[in-house]
Short mmCIF file of C-alpha atoms in Angstrom, two decimals:
data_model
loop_
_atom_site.label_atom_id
_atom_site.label_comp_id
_atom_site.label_asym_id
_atom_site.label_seq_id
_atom_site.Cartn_x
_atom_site.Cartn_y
_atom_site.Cartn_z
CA UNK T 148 82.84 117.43 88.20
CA UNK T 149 85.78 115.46 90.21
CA UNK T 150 86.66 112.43 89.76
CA UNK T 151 87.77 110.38 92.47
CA UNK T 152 89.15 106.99 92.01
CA UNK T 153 88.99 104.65 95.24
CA UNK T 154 92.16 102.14 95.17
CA UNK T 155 93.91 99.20 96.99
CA UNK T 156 95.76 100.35 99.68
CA UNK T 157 98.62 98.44 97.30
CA UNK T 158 101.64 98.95 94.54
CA UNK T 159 98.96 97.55 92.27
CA UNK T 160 95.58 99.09 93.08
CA UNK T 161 97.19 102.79 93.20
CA UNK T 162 99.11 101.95 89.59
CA UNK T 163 95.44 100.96 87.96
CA UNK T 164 93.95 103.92 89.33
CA UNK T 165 96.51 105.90 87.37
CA UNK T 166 96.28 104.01 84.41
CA UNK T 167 92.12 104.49 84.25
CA UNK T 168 93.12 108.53 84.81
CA UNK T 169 94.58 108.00 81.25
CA UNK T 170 93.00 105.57 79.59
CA UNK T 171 89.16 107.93 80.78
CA UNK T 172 91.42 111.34 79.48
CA UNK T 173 90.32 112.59 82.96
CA UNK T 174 91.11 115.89 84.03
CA UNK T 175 93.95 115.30 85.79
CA UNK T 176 93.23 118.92 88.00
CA UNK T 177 90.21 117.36 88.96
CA UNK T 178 90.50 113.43 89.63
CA UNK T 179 91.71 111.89 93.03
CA UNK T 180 93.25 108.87 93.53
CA UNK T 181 91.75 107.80 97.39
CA UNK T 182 93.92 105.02 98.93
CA UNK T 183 90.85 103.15 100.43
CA UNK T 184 87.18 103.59 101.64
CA UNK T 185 87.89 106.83 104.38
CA UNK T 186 84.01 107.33 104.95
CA UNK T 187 83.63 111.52 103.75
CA UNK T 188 82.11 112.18 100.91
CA UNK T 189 82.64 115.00 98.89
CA UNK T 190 79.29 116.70 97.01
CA UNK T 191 78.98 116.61 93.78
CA UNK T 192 81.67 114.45 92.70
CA UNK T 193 81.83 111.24 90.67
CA UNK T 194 83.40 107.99 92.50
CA UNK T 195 84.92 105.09 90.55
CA UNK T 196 86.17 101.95 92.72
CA UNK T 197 88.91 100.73 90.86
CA UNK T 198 90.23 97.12 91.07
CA UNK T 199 93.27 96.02 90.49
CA UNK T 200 95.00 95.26 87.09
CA UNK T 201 98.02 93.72 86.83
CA UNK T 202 98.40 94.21 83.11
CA UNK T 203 97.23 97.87 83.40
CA UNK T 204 99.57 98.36 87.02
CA UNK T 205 102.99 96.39 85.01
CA UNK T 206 101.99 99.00 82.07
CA UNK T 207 102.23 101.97 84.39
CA UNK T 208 105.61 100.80 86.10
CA UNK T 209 107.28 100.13 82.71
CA UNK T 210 106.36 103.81 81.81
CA UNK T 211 107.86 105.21 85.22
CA UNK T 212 110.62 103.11 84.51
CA UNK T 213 111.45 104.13 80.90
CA UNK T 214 110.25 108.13 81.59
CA UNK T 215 111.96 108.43 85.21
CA UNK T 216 114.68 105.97 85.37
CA UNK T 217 115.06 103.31 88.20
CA UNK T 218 115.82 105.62 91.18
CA UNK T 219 112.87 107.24 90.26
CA UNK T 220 110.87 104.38 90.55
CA UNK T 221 111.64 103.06 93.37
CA UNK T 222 110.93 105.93 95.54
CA UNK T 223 107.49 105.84 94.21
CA UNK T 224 107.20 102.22 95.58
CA UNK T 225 108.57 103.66 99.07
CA UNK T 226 106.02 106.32 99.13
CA UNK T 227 103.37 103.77 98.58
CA UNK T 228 104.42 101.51 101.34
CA UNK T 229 103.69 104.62 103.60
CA UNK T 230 100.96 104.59 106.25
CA UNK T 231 100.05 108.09 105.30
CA UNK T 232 96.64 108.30 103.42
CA UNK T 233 97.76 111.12 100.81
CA UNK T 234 100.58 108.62 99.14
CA UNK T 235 97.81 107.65 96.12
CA UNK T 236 97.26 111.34 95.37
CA UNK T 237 101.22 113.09 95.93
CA UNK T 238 102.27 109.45 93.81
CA UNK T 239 99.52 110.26 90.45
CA UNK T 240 100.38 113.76 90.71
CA UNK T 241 104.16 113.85 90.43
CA UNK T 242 103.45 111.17 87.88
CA UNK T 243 101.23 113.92 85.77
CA UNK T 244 103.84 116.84 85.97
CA UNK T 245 107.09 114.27 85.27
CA UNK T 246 104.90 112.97 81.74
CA UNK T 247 104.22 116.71 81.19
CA UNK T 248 107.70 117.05 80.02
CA UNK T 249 108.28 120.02 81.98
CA UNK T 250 111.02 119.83 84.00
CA UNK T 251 114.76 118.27 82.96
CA UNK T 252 116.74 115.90 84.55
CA UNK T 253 115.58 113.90 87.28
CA UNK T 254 111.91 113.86 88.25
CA UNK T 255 112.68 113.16 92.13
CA UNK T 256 114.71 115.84 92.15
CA UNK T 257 112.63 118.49 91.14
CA UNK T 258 111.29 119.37 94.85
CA UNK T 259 110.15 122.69 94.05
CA UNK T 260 107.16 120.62 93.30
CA UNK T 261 104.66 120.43 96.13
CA UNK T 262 103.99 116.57 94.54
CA UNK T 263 107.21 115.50 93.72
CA UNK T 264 108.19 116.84 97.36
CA UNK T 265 105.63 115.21 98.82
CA UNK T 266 106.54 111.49 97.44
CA UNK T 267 110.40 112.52 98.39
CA UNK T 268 109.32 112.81 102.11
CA UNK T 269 106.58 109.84 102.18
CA UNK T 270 109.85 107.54 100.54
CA UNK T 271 112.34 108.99 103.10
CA UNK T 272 110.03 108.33 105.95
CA UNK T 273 109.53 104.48 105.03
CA UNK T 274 112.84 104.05 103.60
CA UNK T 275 114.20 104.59 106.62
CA UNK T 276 111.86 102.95 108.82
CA UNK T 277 113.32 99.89 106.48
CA UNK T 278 116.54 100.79 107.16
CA UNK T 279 116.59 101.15 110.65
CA UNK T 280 114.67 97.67 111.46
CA UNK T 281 117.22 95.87 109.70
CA UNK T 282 119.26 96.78 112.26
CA UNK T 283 116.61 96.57 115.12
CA UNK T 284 114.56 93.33 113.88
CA UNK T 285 115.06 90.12 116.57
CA UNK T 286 114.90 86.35 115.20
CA UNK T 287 113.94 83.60 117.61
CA UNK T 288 114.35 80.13 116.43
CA UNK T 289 111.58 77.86 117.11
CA UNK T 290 111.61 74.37 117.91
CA UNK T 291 111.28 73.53 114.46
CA UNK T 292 114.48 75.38 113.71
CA UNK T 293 112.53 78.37 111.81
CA UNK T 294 113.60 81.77 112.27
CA UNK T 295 110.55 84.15 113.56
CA UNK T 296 110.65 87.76 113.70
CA UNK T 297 108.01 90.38 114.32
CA UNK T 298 107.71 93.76 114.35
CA UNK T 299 105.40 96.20 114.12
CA UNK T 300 106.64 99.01 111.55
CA UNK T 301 104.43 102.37 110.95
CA UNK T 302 104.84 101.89 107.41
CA UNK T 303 104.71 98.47 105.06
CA UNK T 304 108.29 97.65 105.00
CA UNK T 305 108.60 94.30 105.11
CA UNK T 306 109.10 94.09 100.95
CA UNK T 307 111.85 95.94 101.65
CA UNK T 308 113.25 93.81 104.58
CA UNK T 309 113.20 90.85 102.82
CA UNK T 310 115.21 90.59 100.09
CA UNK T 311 118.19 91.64 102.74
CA UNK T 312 117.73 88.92 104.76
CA UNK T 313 117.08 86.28 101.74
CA UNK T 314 120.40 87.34 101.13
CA UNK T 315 121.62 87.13 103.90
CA UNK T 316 120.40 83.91 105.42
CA UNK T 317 119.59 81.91 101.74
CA UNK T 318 119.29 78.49 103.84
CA UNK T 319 117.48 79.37 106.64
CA UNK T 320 113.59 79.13 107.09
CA UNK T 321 112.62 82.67 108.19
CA UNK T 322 109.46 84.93 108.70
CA UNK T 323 109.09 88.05 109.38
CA UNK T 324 105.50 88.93 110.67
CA UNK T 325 104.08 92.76 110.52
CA UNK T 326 101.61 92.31 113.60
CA UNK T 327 99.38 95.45 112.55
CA UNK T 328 99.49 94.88 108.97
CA UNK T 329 98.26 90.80 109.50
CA UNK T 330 101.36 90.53 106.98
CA UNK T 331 104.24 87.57 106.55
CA UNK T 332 107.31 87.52 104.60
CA UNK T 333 108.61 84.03 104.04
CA UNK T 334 111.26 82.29 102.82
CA UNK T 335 111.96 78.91 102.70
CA UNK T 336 115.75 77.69 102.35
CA UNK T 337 117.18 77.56 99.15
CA UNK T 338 113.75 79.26 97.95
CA UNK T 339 112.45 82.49 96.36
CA UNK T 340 110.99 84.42 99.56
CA UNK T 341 107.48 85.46 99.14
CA UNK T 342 104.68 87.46 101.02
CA UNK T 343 101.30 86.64 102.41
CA UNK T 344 98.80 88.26 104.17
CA UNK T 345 96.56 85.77 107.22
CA UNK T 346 94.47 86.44 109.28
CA UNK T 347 94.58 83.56 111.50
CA UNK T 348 98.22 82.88 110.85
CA UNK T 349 100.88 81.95 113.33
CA UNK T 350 101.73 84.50 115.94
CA UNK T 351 104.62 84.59 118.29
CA UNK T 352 102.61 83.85 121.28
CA UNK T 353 101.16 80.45 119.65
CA UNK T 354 104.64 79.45 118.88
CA UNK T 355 107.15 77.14 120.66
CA UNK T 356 110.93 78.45 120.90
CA UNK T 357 113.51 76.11 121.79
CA UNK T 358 115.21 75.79 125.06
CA UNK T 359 119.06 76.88 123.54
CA UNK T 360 117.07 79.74 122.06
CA UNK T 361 116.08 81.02 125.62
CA UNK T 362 119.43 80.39 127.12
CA UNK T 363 120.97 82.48 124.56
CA UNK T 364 117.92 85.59 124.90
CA UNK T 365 119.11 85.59 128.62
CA UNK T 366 122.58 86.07 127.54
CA UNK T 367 122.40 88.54 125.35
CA UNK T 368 120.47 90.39 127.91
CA UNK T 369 123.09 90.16 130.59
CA UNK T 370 125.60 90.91 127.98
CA UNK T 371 123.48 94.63 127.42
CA UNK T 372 122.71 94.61 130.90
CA UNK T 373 127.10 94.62 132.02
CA UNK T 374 128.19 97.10 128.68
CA UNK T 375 125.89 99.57 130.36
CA UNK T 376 127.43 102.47 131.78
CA UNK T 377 124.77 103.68 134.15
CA UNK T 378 125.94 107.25 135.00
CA UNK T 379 125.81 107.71 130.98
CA UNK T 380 122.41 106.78 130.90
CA UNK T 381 120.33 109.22 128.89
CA UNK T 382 116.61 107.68 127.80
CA UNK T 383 115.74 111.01 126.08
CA UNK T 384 118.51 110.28 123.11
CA UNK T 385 117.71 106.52 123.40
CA UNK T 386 114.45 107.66 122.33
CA UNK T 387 115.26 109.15 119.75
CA UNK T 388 117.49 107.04 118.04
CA UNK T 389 115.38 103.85 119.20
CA UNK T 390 111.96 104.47 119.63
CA UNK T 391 109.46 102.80 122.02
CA UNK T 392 107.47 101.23 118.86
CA UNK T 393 110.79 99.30 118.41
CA UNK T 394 111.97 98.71 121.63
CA UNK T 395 108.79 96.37 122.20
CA UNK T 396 109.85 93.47 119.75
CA UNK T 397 113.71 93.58 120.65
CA UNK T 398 114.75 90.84 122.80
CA UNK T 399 117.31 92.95 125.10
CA UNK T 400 114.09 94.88 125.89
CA UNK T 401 111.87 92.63 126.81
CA UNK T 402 111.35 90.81 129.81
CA UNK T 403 112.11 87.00 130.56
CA UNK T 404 108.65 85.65 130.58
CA UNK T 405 109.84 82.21 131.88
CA UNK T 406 112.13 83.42 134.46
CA UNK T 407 109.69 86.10 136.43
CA UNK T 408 106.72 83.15 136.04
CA UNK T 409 109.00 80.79 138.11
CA UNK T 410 110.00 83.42 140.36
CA UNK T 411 106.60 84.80 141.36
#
Protein backbone atom coordinates (compact mmCIF):
# COMPACT_ATOMS: atom_id res chain seq x y z
CA UNK A 1 0.00 0.00 0.00
CA UNK A 2 1.55 3.74 -0.44
CA UNK A 3 2.34 5.73 1.92
CA UNK A 4 1.95 9.26 1.60
CA UNK A 5 3.16 11.68 4.10
CA UNK A 6 1.38 15.25 4.02
CA UNK A 7 4.07 18.05 5.17
CA UNK A 8 4.58 21.82 5.89
CA UNK A 9 5.04 23.58 2.94
CA UNK A 10 8.56 24.36 5.08
CA UNK A 11 12.54 23.39 5.54
CA UNK A 12 11.14 21.74 8.65
CA UNK A 13 7.87 19.97 7.86
CA UNK A 14 9.46 18.30 4.54
CA UNK A 15 12.79 17.22 6.83
CA UNK A 16 10.23 15.34 9.48
CA UNK A 17 8.46 13.76 6.81
CA UNK A 18 11.76 12.19 5.79
CA UNK A 19 12.81 11.37 9.05
CA UNK A 20 9.23 9.33 9.84
CA UNK A 21 10.11 7.49 6.17
CA UNK A 22 13.02 6.05 8.30
CA UNK A 23 12.24 5.90 11.54
CA UNK A 24 8.45 3.67 10.03
CA UNK A 25 11.26 1.52 7.61
CA UNK A 26 8.74 2.57 4.88
CA UNK A 27 9.15 1.47 1.51
CA UNK A 28 10.81 4.12 0.20
CA UNK A 29 9.37 2.97 -3.69
CA UNK A 30 6.16 3.42 -2.29
CA UNK A 31 5.86 6.50 0.24
CA UNK A 32 5.26 10.21 -0.90
CA UNK A 33 6.20 13.07 0.71
CA UNK A 34 3.03 15.72 -0.37
CA UNK A 35 4.05 19.37 0.29
CA UNK A 36 0.53 20.36 1.62
CA UNK A 37 -3.25 19.45 1.51
CA UNK A 38 -3.69 19.45 -2.77
CA UNK A 39 -7.36 17.98 -2.49
CA UNK A 40 -6.87 14.35 -4.89
CA UNK A 41 -6.86 11.47 -3.32
CA UNK A 42 -5.28 8.53 -4.41
CA UNK A 43 -7.26 4.90 -3.74
CA UNK A 44 -6.05 2.69 -1.68
CA UNK A 45 -3.30 4.42 -0.09
CA UNK A 46 -2.41 5.20 3.53
CA UNK A 47 -2.08 9.11 4.53
CA UNK A 48 -0.01 10.28 7.51
CA UNK A 49 -0.10 14.22 8.30
CA UNK A 50 3.10 14.85 9.63
CA UNK A 51 3.95 17.82 11.93
CA UNK A 52 6.84 19.33 12.33
CA UNK A 53 9.89 18.25 14.47
CA UNK A 54 12.59 20.25 15.03
CA UNK A 55 14.68 17.62 16.76
CA UNK A 56 13.74 15.01 14.09
CA UNK A 57 14.16 18.00 10.98
CA UNK A 58 17.99 19.27 12.79
CA UNK A 59 18.63 15.27 12.79
CA UNK A 60 17.96 14.99 9.09
CA UNK A 61 20.07 18.19 8.10
CA UNK A 62 23.08 17.04 10.19
CA UNK A 63 22.91 13.72 8.15
CA UNK A 64 22.74 15.66 4.68
CA UNK A 65 25.38 17.62 5.99
CA UNK A 66 27.85 14.90 7.14
CA UNK A 67 26.72 12.32 3.97
CA UNK A 68 26.57 15.19 1.16
CA UNK A 69 28.75 17.93 2.25
CA UNK A 70 27.61 21.66 2.51
CA UNK A 71 27.04 22.44 -1.21
CA UNK A 72 24.97 19.64 -1.15
CA UNK A 73 22.88 20.87 1.38
CA UNK A 74 22.17 23.89 0.53
CA UNK A 75 20.72 23.20 -2.77
CA UNK A 76 18.29 21.04 -1.03
CA UNK A 77 17.17 24.15 1.00
CA UNK A 78 16.85 26.07 -2.52
CA UNK A 79 14.74 23.40 -3.94
CA UNK A 80 12.49 23.64 -0.98
CA UNK A 81 12.00 27.32 -1.16
CA UNK A 82 10.50 26.53 -4.68
CA UNK A 83 6.85 27.22 -5.52
CA UNK A 84 6.71 24.00 -7.40
CA UNK A 85 4.59 21.29 -5.57
CA UNK A 86 6.96 18.20 -6.47
CA UNK A 87 10.07 19.80 -4.30
CA UNK A 88 8.96 17.35 -1.06
CA UNK A 89 9.05 14.27 -3.30
CA UNK A 90 12.40 15.07 -5.98
CA UNK A 91 14.08 16.42 -2.21
CA UNK A 92 13.26 12.60 -0.13
CA UNK A 93 14.12 10.86 -3.19
CA UNK A 94 17.59 12.10 -4.07
CA UNK A 95 17.98 11.86 -0.32
CA UNK A 96 17.17 7.84 -0.60
CA UNK A 97 19.56 7.12 -3.63
CA UNK A 98 22.61 9.57 -2.08
CA UNK A 99 22.22 7.22 1.56
CA UNK A 100 22.11 4.20 -0.80
CA UNK A 101 25.75 4.56 -1.26
CA UNK A 102 25.54 4.17 -4.84
CA UNK A 103 27.01 6.70 -6.59
CA UNK A 104 30.69 8.48 -5.74
CA UNK A 105 31.57 11.82 -5.38
CA UNK A 106 29.15 14.46 -5.17
CA UNK A 107 25.45 13.68 -4.77
CA UNK A 108 24.30 16.99 -6.73
CA UNK A 109 26.25 16.08 -9.31
CA UNK A 110 25.03 12.90 -10.20
CA UNK A 111 22.19 14.26 -12.73
CA UNK A 112 21.75 11.16 -14.49
CA UNK A 113 19.33 10.82 -11.70
CA UNK A 114 15.80 11.83 -12.59
CA UNK A 115 15.70 12.99 -8.53
CA UNK A 116 18.87 14.40 -8.05
CA UNK A 117 18.12 16.33 -11.49
CA UNK A 118 15.09 17.33 -10.44
CA UNK A 119 16.30 19.17 -7.01
CA UNK A 120 19.34 20.64 -9.36
CA UNK A 121 16.68 22.49 -11.50
CA UNK A 122 14.04 23.37 -8.57
CA UNK A 123 17.54 25.04 -6.68
CA UNK A 124 18.64 26.77 -9.94
CA UNK A 125 15.24 28.18 -10.53
CA UNK A 126 14.99 29.85 -6.92
CA UNK A 127 18.55 30.47 -6.59
CA UNK A 128 18.39 32.65 -9.14
CA UNK A 129 15.19 34.23 -8.59
CA UNK A 130 17.38 35.23 -5.24
CA UNK A 131 19.97 36.36 -7.16
CA UNK A 132 18.42 38.45 -9.51
CA UNK A 133 16.12 40.47 -6.83
CA UNK A 134 19.09 41.46 -5.08
CA UNK A 135 19.76 43.36 -7.81
CA UNK A 136 16.08 44.35 -8.66
CA UNK A 137 14.64 44.80 -4.92
CA UNK A 138 13.63 48.84 -4.19
CA UNK A 139 13.90 50.29 -0.46
CA UNK A 140 11.76 53.27 0.47
CA UNK A 141 12.46 54.88 3.72
CA UNK A 142 9.55 55.70 5.75
CA UNK A 143 9.00 58.48 7.94
CA UNK A 144 10.25 56.62 10.71
CA UNK A 145 13.54 56.19 8.91
CA UNK A 146 12.88 52.25 8.26
CA UNK A 147 13.83 50.79 5.11
CA UNK A 148 10.67 48.92 3.31
CA UNK A 149 10.93 46.74 0.45
CA UNK A 150 8.47 44.43 -1.24
CA UNK A 151 8.40 42.16 -3.77
CA UNK A 152 6.62 39.54 -4.91
CA UNK A 153 9.07 36.53 -5.85
CA UNK A 154 7.60 33.11 -7.49
CA UNK A 155 9.59 31.25 -5.14
CA UNK A 156 10.34 31.84 -1.10
CA UNK A 157 13.48 33.72 -1.36
CA UNK A 158 13.50 36.07 1.06
CA UNK A 159 15.86 33.65 3.55
CA UNK A 160 18.08 34.00 1.01
CA UNK A 161 17.83 37.85 0.55
CA UNK A 162 18.42 38.57 3.87
CA UNK A 163 21.44 37.72 5.17
CA UNK A 164 22.91 39.96 2.02
CA UNK A 165 21.40 42.86 3.03
CA UNK A 166 22.07 42.31 7.00
CA UNK A 167 25.34 42.52 5.70
CA UNK A 168 25.13 44.97 3.91
CA UNK A 169 23.14 47.56 5.78
CA UNK A 170 24.01 46.09 9.70
CA UNK A 171 22.56 49.56 11.15
CA UNK A 172 19.72 50.13 9.28
CA UNK A 173 16.05 49.07 10.20
CA UNK A 174 14.90 47.14 7.09
CA UNK A 175 12.02 44.79 5.87
CA UNK A 176 11.56 43.09 3.18
CA UNK A 177 7.85 41.97 2.67
CA UNK A 178 6.91 38.86 0.20
CA UNK A 179 3.26 40.21 -0.65
CA UNK A 180 1.97 36.63 -1.85
CA UNK A 181 3.69 34.69 0.67
CA UNK A 182 2.11 37.16 3.79
CA UNK A 183 6.01 36.89 4.69
CA UNK A 184 8.56 39.63 6.47
CA UNK A 185 12.18 39.58 6.87
CA UNK A 186 13.37 41.96 9.54
CA UNK A 187 16.17 43.31 10.90
CA UNK A 188 16.64 45.68 13.38
CA UNK A 189 20.08 47.71 13.54
CA UNK A 190 22.81 46.24 15.17
CA UNK A 191 20.45 43.02 15.46
CA UNK A 192 20.23 39.38 14.27
CA UNK A 193 17.58 39.69 11.28
CA UNK A 194 14.73 37.37 11.64
CA UNK A 195 11.51 36.23 9.72
CA UNK A 196 7.83 36.35 10.39
CA UNK A 197 4.90 35.50 8.74
CA UNK A 198 1.36 38.23 9.42
CA UNK A 199 -1.41 38.34 8.23
CA UNK A 200 -2.51 41.70 9.09
CA UNK A 201 0.96 43.13 9.06
CA UNK A 202 2.10 46.40 7.62
CA UNK A 203 1.80 46.81 3.90
CA UNK A 204 3.27 49.44 1.70
CA UNK A 205 0.06 51.10 1.02
CA UNK A 206 -0.68 51.65 4.95
CA UNK A 207 2.70 53.14 5.28
CA UNK A 208 3.95 56.78 5.35
CA UNK A 209 7.26 57.57 3.23
CA UNK A 210 8.98 60.66 3.83
CA UNK A 211 8.95 63.69 1.71
CA UNK A 212 13.12 63.50 0.78
CA UNK A 213 12.23 59.91 -0.02
CA UNK A 214 9.79 61.05 -2.85
CA UNK A 215 12.01 63.75 -4.11
CA UNK A 216 14.69 61.32 -4.59
CA UNK A 217 12.03 58.36 -6.39
CA UNK A 218 11.35 61.27 -8.89
CA UNK A 219 14.95 61.61 -9.51
CA UNK A 220 15.96 58.51 -10.06
CA UNK A 221 13.18 58.25 -12.49
CA UNK A 222 14.24 61.20 -14.57
CA UNK A 223 17.72 59.98 -14.25
CA UNK A 224 16.33 56.39 -16.22
CA UNK A 225 14.03 58.40 -18.06
CA UNK A 226 17.39 60.84 -19.86
CA UNK A 227 20.06 57.48 -20.06
CA UNK A 228 17.40 56.10 -22.35
CA UNK A 229 18.28 55.78 -25.80
CA UNK A 230 14.91 55.52 -27.44
CA UNK A 231 15.77 54.25 -30.98
CA UNK A 232 17.54 51.25 -28.92
CA UNK A 233 14.52 50.46 -27.28
CA UNK A 234 13.77 46.76 -27.43
CA UNK A 235 10.89 45.58 -24.65
CA UNK A 236 11.12 41.96 -25.95
CA UNK A 237 14.90 41.55 -24.35
CA UNK A 238 13.82 43.85 -21.45
CA UNK A 239 11.51 41.14 -20.85
CA UNK A 240 13.52 38.80 -20.67
CA UNK A 241 16.15 39.89 -18.61
CA UNK A 242 13.56 41.88 -16.32
CA UNK A 243 10.37 40.43 -16.17
CA UNK A 244 6.94 42.10 -15.66
CA UNK A 245 6.55 40.24 -12.09
CA UNK A 246 9.58 42.49 -11.19
CA UNK A 247 9.09 45.45 -12.95
CA UNK A 248 5.87 46.09 -10.68
CA UNK A 249 7.77 46.75 -7.29
CA UNK A 250 10.77 48.78 -8.90
CA UNK A 251 10.52 52.36 -8.34
CA UNK A 252 11.85 53.53 -11.97
CA UNK A 253 8.76 51.55 -13.09
CA UNK A 254 6.23 52.73 -11.34
CA UNK A 255 4.26 55.68 -11.59
CA UNK A 256 4.35 58.91 -9.32
CA UNK A 257 1.20 58.44 -7.41
CA UNK A 258 1.44 61.98 -5.86
CA UNK A 259 2.34 63.79 -8.90
CA UNK A 260 -0.56 62.42 -11.49
CA UNK A 261 -3.19 62.89 -8.23
CA UNK A 262 -2.28 66.67 -8.24
CA UNK A 263 -2.28 66.85 -11.84
CA UNK A 264 -5.66 65.30 -12.61
Amino acid sequence: MEQIFICEDSQEGVFTGIYDAYALKCDHDSTYIQVGEDGNLRLFAEYRKIIPDMQKADKVRRTILSRFGEECYEQFCYALSSWETDKGQAVYQAVVEGLKGRFRGQLQDHLGNSDVRRVFELSRSAGNEAHHLLGFLRFEETTGGVLFGEIGPKNNVVPFMMPHFADRFPKENFIIYDKGRKLYGIHQAGKPWFMAKLEHGPQKQDLEFSEEERNIQELFRYFCRKITIKERENEKLQRQNLPYRFQEYMIEFVKNEQKSEGTK
